[in-house]
Amino acid sequence: MKSEKSSILGVLGGGQLGRMLIQSAINYNQDIHILDPDPQAPCKDLAQKFTCGSLKDFDTVYAFGQDCDVITVEIESVNADALAKLESEGKQVFPQPHILKLIQDKREQKQFYQKNGIPTAEFILTENKAEVVKNKGFLPAVNKLGKEGYDGRGVQILRSESDLDQAFDAPGLLEKLIDFDKEIAVTVARNKKGDLIAYPAVECAFHPTANLVEFLFAPAEIADSVEKKAQEIAKKVILKLDMVGILAVEMFVTKSGEVLVNEIAPRPHNSGHHTIEANFTSQFEQHLRSVMNWPLGNPELRCPAAMINLLGEDGFTGEAIVEGQEDALSEKGVYIHLYGKKLTKPFRKMGHVTLLDEDIEQLKVRAQRIKDLIKIKA
Amino acid sequence: MKSEKSSILGVLGGGQLGRMLIQSAINYNQDIHILDPDPQAPCKDLAQKFTCGSLKDFDTVYAFGQDCDVITVEIESVNADALAKLESEGKQVFPQPHILKLIQDKREQKQFYQKNGIPTAEFILTENKAEVVKNKGFLPAVNKLGKEGYDGRGVQILRSESDLDQAFDAPGLLEKLIDFDKEIAVTVARNKKGDLIAYPAVECAFHPTANLVEFLFAPAEIADSVEKKAQEIAKKVILKLDMVGILAVEMFVTKSGEVLVNEIAPRPHNSGHHTIEANFTSQFEQHLRSVMNWPLGNPELRCPAAMINLLGEDGFTGEAIVEGQEDALSEKGVYIHLYGKKLTKPFRKMGHVTLLDEDIEQLKVRAQRIKDLIKIKA
């Protein structure tokens, strides 16, 4: 680590994920430079250097990388060509640019799973709306745009022919709608030396309309055989990608106990926020360790946990006010994380709460109560 | 908390304690302004505003406080008169200036214990070296300077008459040398509403020559009755001081099970560093909660812990190099905290390590190994 002491880590994106990464990096005197288009990004005041600029512009990303020794991302939609050039010129770029390109295109992602024997929902590639309509026999299905989808954008459910009107008219795919029992996620991490660890599976509960994680519970209440299968699949994905860094693998558990990969994210992810307090090593520190080629940390759970996303309340836009925080803080094992965003809008991720409780039933009751208690308004 | 959302917390001192306070404050979007004389202070890059200036100069401290709503300290030797003026003008200052004045003078501190029935080692006030010599019948004793002592400076042990040559020639005190069994510390916190909590006692092991905490173990291995007594004493001290904030109370446990107050620190303290990972609420978050008048957090221990101070290796001065970090990081439950100090010198506090292990015997063995492993050189 001696030789890397003074190396600079550049991060594309300065949102909450970058912010929590910086919180971890402080413990290691690890300098971080941030690039983000928002002059008020959550990382602005915390990075050793903050550059305001586009993540998608080749020249901006390329110029930003010049100062850095290692470059990583907190969001996938970045200019991967600029990163590839930086990589070819000797910079360490993790996740590697070819992986970012794969992730940026859901069509390529699905083909990657298929080619590598990674279980995933059956799918058909479609070039435009007409092709979706032509495949109406495949419904009920999820229609996904190939590119630019994020946090539920670019994804729609087509249950029956009457939904076909809304189908995307751009290259995408139709994926069989899975009548799943649970949605789970396993985070894996790998460094350049090849060390590989997997976190225990967590269970996600999505917001009914916003298609965002609303609650998360760790550990997932699944059979040991399902846990084992999920961990094996997640490890297989990162190995087949030959990826360095942290990777969140979201999966469906079907009613028959099958495990199917849904989406992957090659960076710290919402499904790992609880690890800050609940696990021996947080996903943010693990990301840092993996991209800096340090030894990986132990991923075990220290205590059952719930994670509640604090989303901007529907109907409120403007300067954020946090309600109910004080009552929540009075409880044992409640950890509030606000992301430093001045402005709220409906469903914007403004923060999260981690809740620790040895009693798993109690955890669920308390998680719901805390969600009802804390509101982000304007 | 709504109304305090945008209030600014000013901190006198920008060293490691301020740095770890900022790490906690990030989670609450709590803006922090820092005043420190060192342009390269550990907080420099992390504070929303960093002012380089003297903590002891009236005008500097007074001017710094103008921007702030709440003002606290991470070190006692600050200009308490400027803080008193700020307080009289309506600023919230915690710990209150009169407490800082008391702490700045060990003679007043001892008289405060005596007046309030707080058990402490027997003592004699001395005005100069001649008075120390006159009281040679009181030896073996600890000779303490009244003012300006810090981290072992201004404290010396006078075992016999032959040591009298080194006695301080300034107002100070002679304290009976306690043949103690253990040194323990209890951290207490209190907010403006009057809520009061006490952390479980921890056990401190001091460096044989540098008079700095070398190891700390939590929980302390003491009888329940001693634990109870120590917690009651610590609570009594903060109540008698009528103090708001966090207070570390260092105590001796004598061979007969008596508990005597040794020193107190009205701020986050070295004896509470393990709380970041080992307790439900870290001392830094607790300090924040107490001075901001938020609800206090649960102080219970989640897991037995050891804390190892990373002191600059004797014989090395210059740009710091951390050795052995990589091996330590490979172990489960090892948390390295470096303080962002570029330059090392003998015994400078450069960082600390927290170690978690359910097995207390194992914890001690591992703590020694980690201490031998990580070296701060130049």
Coordinates of N, CA, C and O in Angstrom, one line a residue, chain B residues 27 38 84 94 130 152 162 258 268 294 331 346 348-349 368-369:
Chain B
N27 N -23.5 12.7 7.5 CA -24.7 12.0 7.5 C -26.0 12.8 7.8 O -27.1 12.4 7.5
D38 N -3.0 25.4 12.0 CA -2.2 24.6 11.0 C -2.9 24.7 9.7 O -4.0 24.1 9.5
A84 N -16.9 33.1 25.9 CA -17.8 33.7 26.8 C -18.5 34.9 26.2 O -19.7 35.1 26.4
F94 N -21.0 25.0 23.5 CA -20.9 23.8 24.3 C -19.6 23.1 24.0 O -19.3 22.8 22.8
A130 N 9.9 25.6 45.1 CA 10.2 25.6 46.5 C 9.1 24.9 47.3 O 9.4 24.2 48.2
G152 N 0.1 14.3 28.3 CA 1.3 13.9 29.1 C 2.3 15.0 29.3 O 3.2 14.8 30.1
S162 N 15.2 12.5 45.2 CA 16.2 12.7 44.1 C 15.5 13.2 42.8 O 16.1 13.8 41.9
E258 N -11.6 1.0 44.9 CA -12.0 2.4 44.9 C -11.9 3.0 43.5 O -11.1 2.6 42.7
P268 N -14.9 14.9 22.4 CA -14.5 13.5 22.0 C -13.1 13.3 22.4 O -12.2 14.2 22.4
W294 N -30.0 17.5 19.8 CA -30.8 16.4 19.2 C -31.0 15.3 20.3 O -30.3 15.3 21.3
E331 N -7.3 -8.9 7.8 CA -8.0 -9.6 8.9 C -9.4 -9.1 9.1 O -9.7 -7.9 8.9
P346 N 8.2 11.5 16.4 CA 8.0 10.5 17.5 C 6.8 10.7 18.3 O 6.6 11.8 18.8
R348 N 3.8 11.2 17.6 CA 2.6 11.9 17.1 C 1.5 11.0 16.9 O 1.7 9.9 16.3
K349 N 0.3 11.4 17.2 CA -0.9 10.6 16.9 C -1.2 10.7 15.4 O -1.8 11.7 15.0
Q368 N -2.1 -6.7 20.2 CA -0.6 -6.6 20.2 C 0.0 -6.9 18.9 O 0.9 -6.2 18.5
R369 N -0.5 -7.9 18.2 CA 0.0 -8.3 16.9 C -0.1 -7.1 15.9 O 0.8 -6.8 15.1

